[in-house]
C-alpha positions as a printed NumPy array, in Angstrom:
array([[-18.454,  17.939,  -1.584],
       [-15.925,  20.809,  -1.516],
       [-18.262,  22.993,   0.582],
       [-17.655,  20.646,   3.515],
       [-13.858,  21.07 ,   3.438],
       [-13.782,  23.705,   6.167],
       [-12.342,  22.194,   9.315],
       [-11.097,  23.689,  12.577],
       [ -7.793,  21.902,  11.929],
       [ -7.293,  23.888,   8.724],
       [ -5.463,  27.089,   9.541],
       [ -7.222,  30.103,   7.987],
       [ -5.157,  32.982,   6.641],
       [ -5.826,  36.609,   7.517],
       [ -8.546,  36.834,   4.858],
       [-10.277,  33.691,   6.123],
       [ -9.341,  31.196,   3.437],
       [ -7.487,  28.069,   4.375],
       [ -3.743,  28.064,   3.734],
       [ -2.364,  25.043,   5.617],
       [ -3.244,  21.523,   6.651],
       [ -1.724,  20.279,   9.879],
       [ -1.539,  16.667,  11.045],
       [ -4.982,  16.786,  12.691],
       [ -6.538,  18.076,   9.461],
       [ -4.794,  15.433,   7.381],
       [ -6.051,  12.786,   9.799],
       [ -9.585,  14.193,   9.425],
       [ -9.237,  14.065,   5.636],
       [ -8.083,  10.44 ,   5.781],
       [-11.016,   9.651,   8.074],
       [-13.427,  11.275,   5.626],
       [-12.008,   9.3  ,   2.692],
       [-12.169,   6.082,   4.672],
       [-15.768,   6.747,   5.75 ],
       [-16.78 ,   7.648,   2.18 ],
       [-15.321,   4.386,   0.861],
       [-17.064,   2.424,   3.594],
       [-20.448,   3.902,   2.647],
       [-19.92 ,   3.834,  -1.134],
       [-17.684,   0.863,  -1.874],
       [-20.451,  -0.781,  -3.92 ],
       [-20.583,   2.249,  -6.226],
       [-16.839,   1.93 ,  -6.795],
       [-17.202,  -1.842,  -7.214],
       [-19.682,  -1.211, -10.034],
       [-17.233,   1.112, -11.805],
       [-14.649,  -1.629, -12.153],
       [-14.736,  -3.025, -15.678],
       [-11.012,  -3.412, -16.501],
       [ -9.395,  -5.839, -17.011],
       [-12.523,  -7.792, -16.052],
       [-15.651,  -6.642, -14.196],
       [-14.744,  -8.455, -10.978],
       [-16.6  ,  -5.942,  -8.804],
       [-14.098,  -5.68 ,  -5.952],
       [-12.255,  -2.394,  -6.555],
       [-14.239,  -0.474,  -3.938],
       [-13.955,  -3.268,  -1.406],
       [-10.201,  -3.545,  -1.949],
       [ -9.71 ,   0.211,  -1.697],
       [-11.836,   0.283,   1.468],
       [ -9.812,  -2.52 ,   3.08 ],
       [ -6.593,  -0.737,   2.141],
       [ -7.86 ,   2.523,   3.645],
       [ -8.965,   0.666,   6.769],
       [ -5.405,  -0.598,   7.227],
       [ -4.089,   2.94 ,   6.664],
       [ -6.584,   4.385,   9.137],
       [ -5.633,   1.873,  11.815],
       [ -2.089,   3.249,  11.732],
       [ -3.286,   6.725,  12.761],
       [ -6.578,   6.06 ,  14.537],
       [ -5.188,   6.755,  18.002],
       [ -2.428,   9.128,  16.959],
       [ -2.368,  12.589,  18.473],
       [  0.52 ,  13.622,  16.23 ],
       [  0.113,  17.044,  14.651],
       [  2.95 ,  16.638,  12.143],
       [  1.77 ,  16.047,   8.565],
       [  4.898,  14.104,   7.636],
       [  4.386,  11.637,  10.507],
       [  0.695,  11.131,   9.724],
       [  1.338,  10.735,   5.977],
       [  4.142,   8.243,   6.566],
       [  1.996,   6.163,   8.935],
       [ -0.898,   6.183,   6.454],
       [  1.4  ,   5.083,   3.614],
       [  2.904,   2.308,   5.729],
       [ -0.519,   1.061,   6.842],
       [ -1.823,   1.117,   3.267],
       [  1.211,  -0.748,   1.971],
       [  0.96 ,  -3.454,   4.627],
       [ -2.814,  -3.791,   4.213],
       [ -3.12 ,  -3.336,   0.441],
       [ -5.738,  -5.567,  -1.161],
       [ -5.984,  -6.284,  -4.882],
       [ -4.586,  -4.169,  -7.689],
       [ -6.602,  -1.117,  -6.711],
       [ -5.394,  -1.318,  -3.118],
       [ -1.778,  -1.653,  -4.2  ],
       [ -2.139,   1.338,  -6.526],
       [ -3.822,   3.342,  -3.751],
       [ -0.958,   2.456,  -1.405],
       [  1.523,   3.687,  -4.03 ],
       [ -0.353,   6.972,  -4.365],
       [ -0.221,   7.418,  -0.586],
       [  3.471,   6.444,  -0.564],
       [  4.305,   9.104,  -3.156],
       [  2.351,  11.705,  -1.222],
       [  4.103,  10.772,   2.031],
       [  7.443,  11.145,   0.275],
       [  6.467,  14.636,  -0.911],
       [  5.336,  15.589,   2.601],
       [  8.421,  14.334,   4.454],
       [  9.879,  16.848,   6.922],
       [  6.746,  19.023,   6.684],
       [  4.812,  19.704,   9.875],
       [  2.017,  21.272,   7.766],
       [  1.292,  21.541,   4.055],
       [  0.004,  24.277,   1.792],
       [ -2.086,  23.976,  -1.352],
       [  1.143,  23.922,  -3.372],
       [  2.443,  21.075,  -1.195],
       [ -0.807,  19.179,  -1.669],
       [ -0.612,  19.592,  -5.446],
       [  3.008,  18.428,  -5.405],
       [  2.047,  15.476,  -3.198],
       [ -0.727,  14.409,  -5.563],
       [  1.691,  14.664,  -8.48 ],
       [  4.265,  12.549,  -6.612],
       [  1.528,  10.064,  -5.731],
       [  0.531,   9.793,  -9.373],
       [  4.104,   9.323, -10.545],
       [  4.793,   6.696,  -7.876],
       [  1.651,   4.786,  -8.791],
       [  2.431,   4.817, -12.521],
       [  5.974,   3.568, -11.823],
       [  4.582,   0.814,  -9.599],
       [  2.482,  -0.721, -12.373],
       [  4.242,  -2.888, -14.971],
       [  1.835,  -1.958, -17.779],
       [ -0.098,   1.191, -16.835],
       [ -3.517,   1.336, -18.486],
       [ -5.567,   4.473, -18.975],
       [ -9.181,   4.415, -17.867],
       [ -8.219,   3.235, -14.381],
       [ -7.453,   4.79 , -11.005],
       [ -4.142,   5.853, -12.579],
       [ -5.953,   8.165, -14.987],
       [ -8.05 ,   9.616, -12.184],
       [ -5.075,  10.425,  -9.932],
       [ -3.073,  11.874, -12.835],
       [ -5.884,  14.173, -13.951],
       [ -6.699,  15.166, -10.369],
       [ -3.023,  15.946,  -9.708],
       [ -2.796,  18.001, -12.914],
       [ -5.861,  20.003, -11.868],
       [ -4.406,  20.53 ,  -8.387],
       [ -1.178,  21.883,  -9.82 ],
       [ -3.009,  24.238, -12.186],
       [ -5.281,  25.455,  -9.396],
       [ -2.383,  25.973,  -6.96 ],
       [ -0.649,  28.113,  -9.59 ],
       [ -3.717,  30.38 ,  -9.608],
       [ -4.595,  30.486,  -5.901],
       [ -2.778,  29.112,  -2.866],
       [ -5.972,  28.334,  -0.946],
       [ -6.683,  24.739,  -0.032],
       [-10.436,  25.012,  -0.554],
       [ -9.856,  26.305,  -4.093],
       [ -7.297,  23.613,  -4.961],
       [ -9.359,  20.823,  -3.412],
       [-12.498,  21.927,  -5.249],
       [-10.657,  21.811,  -8.586],
       [ -9.026,  18.5  ,  -7.691],
       [-12.33 ,  16.869,  -6.792],
       [-14.   ,  18.227,  -9.927],
       [-11.203,  16.886, -12.151],
       [-11.317,  13.495, -10.44 ],
       [-15.054,  13.291, -11.029],
       [-14.638,  14.207, -14.691],
       [-11.879,  11.599, -15.043],
       [-14.125,   8.901, -13.57 ],
       [-16.832,   9.866, -16.069],
       [-14.345,   9.533, -18.947],
       [-12.744,   6.234, -17.906],
       [-15.218,   3.917, -19.693],
       [-14.293,   5.483, -23.037],
       [-10.577,   4.971, -22.406]])
């Protein structure tokens, strides 16, 4: 829900919108994603129909995110690049199943885009999502549309378009989340 994106760790600009994410905010975002997967992994499991309906996509993504979270759980680091790198490393080492490996590649691409950045802007986030998408596609021998790859690509495209219009994180995240939701709705037909 984009209305819940306001966080004290997001730095508001002079007009009150949010312009940067620091390490604490990124950690909070990772925590929110991890908690969402924990509560809703069965919904994601039910979405999995390709290549066979094995019903473990949500579980595998949750276990991968748990490994990523464990890398930063006790971190007090406020540097985005350090948090992103730790998350990517944890996800890679704890990746489960195809969906977990793809998720770890998305996080790896994002961490690469965020290297040397103590904080990120909406433009940086859009670039990171794009890098995550590209890294994930390159990491799959035969990429197939209608999967998590489609969702991250369409979400990244929406983030880049939104960041070109407005450099406010709430705006970019709202468009990113909307595009991801639409992509999930379309995946069965792909």
